[in-house]
Amino acid sequence: MQENLVLKLDSIVKTFPGVKALDGVHLDVYPGEVHALCGENGAGKSTLMKIIAGAQPYTSGKMYVDGKDVVFHSTKEAERMGIAMIYQEFNMVPDLSVAENMYLGRLPKKAYGAIDWKKLYRDAKEVLHKLNLKVDEKTKVSHLSVAESQMIEIAKCLTIGAKVIIMDEPTAALTDDEIEILFQIIEDLKKQNIAILYISHRMDEIFRISNRLTVFRDGKFIATKKIEDTNYDDVVSMMVGRSVENLYPSRKYEQQEVIFEVKDMNSKGVHNVNLQLHKGEILGISGLLGSGTIELSKLIYGAIPKVSGNVFVNGQEINCDTPKKALAAGIGFVSDDRKQEGLVLIRSIRENIAMSSLKRYSKGIQINKKYELGQVEKQVKALNIKISSVSQLAGKLSGGNQQKVVFAKMLEANPDILILDEPTRGVDVGAKAEIYAIMDQLTKEGKSIILISTDLPEVIGMSDRILIMREGNVVFEISKEEMSQETILAYASGGVSEHE
Amino acid sequence: MNKNKLINQINVYRSVMILLVICVFASILSPSFLSVNNLFNVFKQITVAGIVGCGMTFVILTGGIDLSVGSIMGLAGVLASGVLATTGNVFYAMGTAILIGIVCGTVNGFWVAQCGIPPFISTLGMMTLLRGCVLVYTKGSPIPVKVDAYKYIGKGTILGVPVPVILLLIIFILAHYVLTQTAFGRCIYAFGGNKEAARLSGISTKKTEWMVYVINGLMCGIAAIILTARLGSAQSTTGEGIEMDAIAAVILGGTSLSGGTGFVLPTVVGAMIMGIIDNILTLMNVNPHATNIVKGAVILIAVLVDKKVKDLSAKAE
């Protein structure tokens, strides 16, 4: 069996100055298997992937491809040995065609040096066909959807003759339908004896498509198990090093007075939305991708312009056509995209957390830095943000801690109503549980939360009430008792007619 | 670990270190470099680039650029001299220069922050437009400054220290204070680091962006007073080319052109580096036409060294 391994890592150690990122990691990968890598953020998954893909050197240990001892100095060398990686951020040239991108740097040439376009398009078409992709090889990549771009990345891996494809959170930006297509492609790749290293935070996916999984914690190898020999709770407890019994806090909510109201909100992608939020309530809003939930949240917060609509806080109409005004009226917002919209990555944690409360910290024009520092440290402690110092750059933190910094910024601004867009996207299980506990605690303090999420267990686990959106309309309201994934999906996808 | 700490320290003070190296070279090449008179002379020479550089730092911290600074200085200079010639009142003249600076900066801010025109393009347009205004007003001939009280701003001394140097010092301290101690300073860094995140954090991004151009315009107005007072006249070419000196000072100081990180101290140091190079070449009787070659080369080398140090510290992390 051993000599069959397409990829083998033996006691790989990677040290950064002062930190041991990987500490004697083992990994066995067989051809034609989907092998999931599990671990919290900071467990060393990304470092390991970069080492396998040749993007980073390792300090000690051995790596074998097809039984041969290898040392990669670049991703090019790894690719030559048949190891390809699909990053979360795609590496494609938007203005070039699909075929050109697939063969970038390796375009077929005619004898006198000109590009052999005929051969290029023929080859590209063949590969696309192999993957059952209905994308024209001459289309510009900029015209493709995120899902299609990802498929092209996979096609690109095939053109270099990859034996191992590393996929890093491949479903993060995909809709449910697109995920199905991706899984189909993964099945096809398995049949072609290509191994897949699959990294995802979504446990259900891992259990659905992988054959085996390996768990890491704090840079250490914990275990490799066959999927049929393990279960969800087992994996999670291996990942966090203790058992996480209740991811979601048990909520008992009795409806109080209406604190917040939206009337006839209209804009591009949002039609005539009305909603009421009660004091201390978590109102879930869910829908498929593109159903208008994110747009609605940004409309309420004044981040995008509305066509019409009124917003009331405590029965009084407020003007919130800019985030500044919304924040002043007691509405807070956590974006679904923390890197682009949540954080200033090149500035310190301290500045990020203080960003929405500068006025409160200031006497005249000067910031009271002592007071500011005290407040920031209080938030860091309250949210259990793991940092070495508050002057660390926000960009250096792991996903979960970054998300907590965004939370801290908003909590520091002390809004009564908090709008959370996909608050746990790309966050590991441990931090997830902490974020849920914070949400629960906030509502107990009398704050109200609008939770916008496509993660159904999360919406069901956290919400006291759920609104379902479809094509920009709120189509259904589900009470705590009726909540189930089936009900939500049925209404969100239009499988059930609207209640009139 | 110690090595990393050292690299980080170098990172913070790299512009100061470049300055020290150049000073050592300068004192070896010409013994008269270190005389008090000569040092004050150098300081005087760099006040204009230093003050405009402080303003430019604000703009560049937001990820913008202002190419119109020279033309703003030109217009502020000739109008102030014109007012001085007709009224003879120093305060009217100074007020005119400052007002013109603020107005031009406000117009720049209007194009960039309100209309969303890229700063490079809008300030390029303003640079040409304002220079045209200068030419129309002066009809190409210089306007002499004949009031001694006005000249004092450029040539006078207080306790032996030249007035322009004192002004530069005050402006530098104020600018440093605004950037590091005020909410507005924080807004500038946040804006330059990630405009959308800043906006969603409740920062008024439009106001922030607009204000940095106004501040920059104000700096140009002050610089124009010093320059015309020192030269004893305002000309149609007053301020020409200062944008390059100011931008070079910012870059030598290590402030990133993409915005979000940097300070004013390194900018002033950057201006001093340029001034010293000028000065030493003059002391050595190098052909003045050749000084640009050396200045350009120093900028390129400094930026290269800077990049290498940054790469090193990135590796160390």
Short mmCIF file of N, CA and C in Angstrom, two decimals, chain A residues 215-288:
data_model
loop_
_atom_site.label_atom_id
_atom_site.label_comp_id
_atom_site.label_asym_id
_atom_site.label_seq_id
_atom_site.Cartn_x
_atom_site.Cartn_y
_atom_site.Cartn_z
N VAL A 215 -6.57 15.72 10.79
CA VAL A 215 -6.83 16.86 11.68
C VAL A 215 -5.51 17.43 12.21
N PHE A 216 -5.40 18.73 12.20
CA PHE A 216 -4.24 19.41 12.78
C PHE A 216 -4.70 20.31 13.91
N ARG A 217 -3.81 20.49 14.87
CA ARG A 217 -4.11 21.47 15.92
C ARG A 217 -2.80 22.10 16.36
N ASP A 218 -2.74 23.41 16.39
CA ASP A 218 -1.55 24.16 16.82
C ASP A 218 -0.29 23.67 16.12
N GLY A 219 -0.39 23.41 14.82
CA GLY A 219 0.78 23.01 14.05
C GLY A 219 1.16 21.55 14.22
N LYS A 220 0.37 20.82 14.99
CA LYS A 220 0.70 19.41 15.21
C LYS A 220 -0.29 18.49 14.50
N PHE A 221 0.25 17.33 14.08
CA PHE A 221 -0.58 16.31 13.49
C PHE A 221 -1.38 15.64 14.60
N ILE A 222 -2.70 15.56 14.45
CA ILE A 222 -3.51 14.90 15.49
C ILE A 222 -3.90 13.49 15.06
N ALA A 223 -4.53 13.36 13.89
CA ALA A 223 -4.93 12.03 13.45
C ALA A 223 -5.35 12.06 11.99
N THR A 224 -5.22 10.91 11.32
CA THR A 224 -5.83 10.72 10.01
C THR A 224 -6.86 9.62 10.16
N LYS A 225 -8.07 9.90 9.68
CA LYS A 225 -9.14 8.90 9.85
C LYS A 225 -9.91 8.72 8.56
N LYS A 226 -10.44 7.51 8.41
CA LYS A 226 -11.38 7.28 7.31
C LYS A 226 -12.70 7.92 7.68
N ILE A 227 -13.38 8.47 6.70
CA ILE A 227 -14.63 9.16 6.96
C ILE A 227 -15.63 8.27 7.68
N GLU A 228 -15.69 7.00 7.27
CA GLU A 228 -16.70 6.12 7.88
C GLU A 228 -16.36 5.77 9.33
N ASP A 229 -15.09 6.05 9.73
CA ASP A 229 -14.70 5.71 11.10
C ASP A 229 -14.82 6.89 12.06
N THR A 230 -15.38 8.00 11.59
CA THR A 230 -15.42 9.16 12.48
C THR A 230 -16.76 9.87 12.32
N ASN A 231 -16.98 10.90 13.11
CA ASN A 231 -18.21 11.68 12.97
C ASN A 231 -17.94 13.13 13.31
N TYR A 232 -18.94 13.94 13.13
CA TYR A 232 -18.80 15.37 13.27
C TYR A 232 -18.23 15.78 14.62
N ASP A 233 -18.84 15.30 15.69
CA ASP A 233 -18.41 15.71 17.03
C ASP A 233 -16.97 15.29 17.30
N ASP A 234 -16.64 14.10 16.81
CA ASP A 234 -15.30 13.56 16.98
C ASP A 234 -14.27 14.51 16.34
N VAL A 235 -14.54 14.90 15.10
CA VAL A 235 -13.61 15.77 14.37
C VAL A 235 -13.49 17.12 15.06
N VAL A 236 -14.62 17.69 15.43
CA VAL A 236 -14.59 19.00 16.07
C VAL A 236 -13.79 18.95 17.37
N SER A 237 -14.01 17.89 18.16
CA SER A 237 -13.28 17.84 19.43
C SER A 237 -11.78 17.63 19.19
N MET A 238 -11.43 16.91 18.11
CA MET A 238 -10.01 16.78 17.78
C MET A 238 -9.44 18.14 17.37
N MET A 239 -10.24 18.91 16.65
CA MET A 239 -9.77 20.21 16.16
C MET A 239 -9.54 21.20 17.29
N VAL A 240 -10.48 21.25 18.23
CA VAL A 240 -10.36 22.27 19.27
C VAL A 240 -9.68 21.72 20.52
N GLY A 241 -9.49 20.40 20.58
CA GLY A 241 -8.77 19.82 21.70
C GLY A 241 -9.66 19.62 22.93
N ARG A 242 -10.93 19.90 22.78
CA ARG A 242 -11.91 19.64 23.84
C ARG A 242 -13.22 19.43 23.12
N SER A 243 -14.22 18.94 23.78
CA SER A 243 -15.46 18.75 23.03
C SER A 243 -16.30 20.01 23.09
N VAL A 244 -16.77 20.43 21.92
CA VAL A 244 -17.67 21.58 21.86
C VAL A 244 -19.07 21.01 21.89
N GLU A 245 -19.73 21.12 23.03
CA GLU A 245 -21.00 20.43 23.16
C GLU A 245 -22.11 21.25 22.53
N ASN A 246 -22.18 22.49 22.95
CA ASN A 246 -23.23 23.32 22.40
C ASN A 246 -22.63 24.48 21.64
N LEU A 247 -22.64 24.35 20.32
CA LEU A 247 -22.14 25.43 19.48
C LEU A 247 -23.05 26.64 19.66
N TYR A 248 -24.36 26.37 19.71
CA TYR A 248 -25.31 27.47 19.83
C TYR A 248 -25.81 27.56 21.27
N PRO A 249 -25.84 28.76 21.81
CA PRO A 249 -26.39 28.92 23.17
C PRO A 249 -27.89 28.64 23.12
N SER A 250 -28.43 28.09 24.22
CA SER A 250 -29.88 27.85 24.21
C SER A 250 -30.56 29.17 24.53
N ARG A 251 -31.43 29.60 23.64
CA ARG A 251 -32.04 30.92 23.81
C ARG A 251 -33.51 30.78 24.21
N LYS A 252 -33.86 31.53 25.24
CA LYS A 252 -35.29 31.62 25.58
C LYS A 252 -35.65 33.09 25.41
N TYR A 253 -36.43 33.37 24.40
CA TYR A 253 -36.73 34.78 24.14
C TYR A 253 -38.22 35.02 24.23
N GLU A 254 -38.57 36.01 25.02
CA GLU A 254 -39.97 36.42 25.06
C GLU A 254 -40.06 37.79 24.43
N GLN A 255 -40.98 37.89 23.46
CA GLN A 255 -41.03 39.09 22.65
C GLN A 255 -41.27 40.34 23.50
N GLN A 256 -40.46 41.36 23.26
CA GLN A 256 -40.64 42.65 23.93
C GLN A 256 -41.09 43.68 22.89
N GLU A 257 -40.97 44.95 23.25
CA GLU A 257 -41.51 45.97 22.36
C GLU A 257 -40.68 46.11 21.08
N VAL A 258 -41.33 46.63 20.02
CA VAL A 258 -40.63 46.88 18.77
C VAL A 258 -39.64 48.02 18.98
N ILE A 259 -38.39 47.79 18.58
CA ILE A 259 -37.39 48.84 18.77
C ILE A 259 -36.97 49.44 17.44
N PHE A 260 -37.18 48.64 16.39
CA PHE A 260 -36.64 49.04 15.09
C PHE A 260 -37.58 48.58 13.99
N GLU A 261 -37.78 49.44 13.00
CA GLU A 261 -38.74 49.11 11.97
C GLU A 261 -38.27 49.64 10.61
N VAL A 262 -38.45 48.83 9.60
CA VAL A 262 -38.15 49.26 8.23
C VAL A 262 -39.43 49.19 7.44
N LYS A 263 -39.74 50.28 6.72
CA LYS A 263 -41.00 50.29 5.96
C LYS A 263 -40.74 50.55 4.49
N ASP A 264 -41.29 49.71 3.65
CA ASP A 264 -41.27 49.89 2.19
C ASP A 264 -39.88 50.19 1.64
N MET A 265 -38.90 49.41 2.03
CA MET A 265 -37.55 49.62 1.53
C MET A 265 -37.46 49.14 0.08
N ASN A 266 -37.02 50.04 -0.77
CA ASN A 266 -36.90 49.71 -2.20
C ASN A 266 -35.56 50.14 -2.75
N SER A 267 -35.02 49.30 -3.57
CA SER A 267 -33.78 49.65 -4.25
C SER A 267 -33.56 48.60 -5.33
N LYS A 268 -32.42 48.71 -6.00
CA LYS A 268 -32.05 47.67 -6.97
C LYS A 268 -31.85 46.36 -6.21
N GLY A 269 -32.67 45.38 -6.50
CA GLY A 269 -32.48 44.08 -5.86
C GLY A 269 -33.23 43.90 -4.55
N VAL A 270 -33.93 44.95 -4.11
CA VAL A 270 -34.73 44.83 -2.88
C VAL A 270 -36.08 45.49 -3.14
N HIS A 271 -37.18 44.73 -2.93
CA HIS A 271 -38.48 45.28 -3.27
C HIS A 271 -39.40 45.31 -2.07
N ASN A 272 -39.87 46.51 -1.73
CA ASN A 272 -40.92 46.68 -0.72
C ASN A 272 -40.74 45.86 0.54
N VAL A 273 -39.57 45.95 1.12
CA VAL A 273 -39.32 45.15 2.31
C VAL A 273 -39.79 45.89 3.55
N ASN A 274 -40.58 45.19 4.36
CA ASN A 274 -41.00 45.69 5.67
C ASN A 274 -40.49 44.73 6.73
N LEU A 275 -39.96 45.28 7.80
CA LEU A 275 -39.62 44.37 8.90
C LEU A 275 -39.64 45.10 10.23
N GLN A 276 -39.88 44.29 11.28
CA GLN A 276 -39.88 44.83 12.64
C GLN A 276 -38.90 44.02 13.46
N LEU A 277 -38.17 44.73 14.30
CA LEU A 277 -37.22 44.06 15.18
C LEU A 277 -37.57 44.43 16.61
N HIS A 278 -37.63 43.40 17.47
CA HIS A 278 -38.00 43.66 18.87
C HIS A 278 -36.76 43.76 19.73
N LYS A 279 -36.96 44.38 20.86
CA LYS A 279 -35.84 44.55 21.79
C LYS A 279 -35.34 43.18 22.26
N GLY A 280 -34.04 42.99 22.22
CA GLY A 280 -33.44 41.75 22.70
C GLY A 280 -33.60 40.56 21.77
N GLU A 281 -34.06 40.83 20.56
CA GLU A 281 -34.36 39.73 19.63
C GLU A 281 -33.20 39.50 18.65
N ILE A 282 -33.04 38.26 18.22
CA ILE A 282 -32.19 37.99 17.07
C ILE A 282 -33.11 37.61 15.91
N LEU A 283 -33.14 38.48 14.91
CA LEU A 283 -33.98 38.23 13.75
C LEU A 283 -33.08 37.71 12.63
N GLY A 284 -33.32 36.47 12.24
CA GLY A 284 -32.54 35.90 11.14
C GLY A 284 -33.14 36.28 9.81
N ILE A 285 -32.31 36.62 8.84
CA ILE A 285 -32.80 36.82 7.48
C ILE A 285 -31.97 35.91 6.59
N SER A 286 -32.64 35.04 5.88
CA SER A 286 -31.89 34.10 5.06
C SER A 286 -32.48 34.04 3.66
N GLY A 287 -31.71 33.53 2.76
CA GLY A 287 -32.15 33.39 1.37
C GLY A 287 -30.99 32.86 0.58
N LEU A 288 -31.24 32.49 -0.66
CA LEU A 288 -30.15 32.02 -1.48
C LEU A 288 -29.25 33.20 -1.85
#
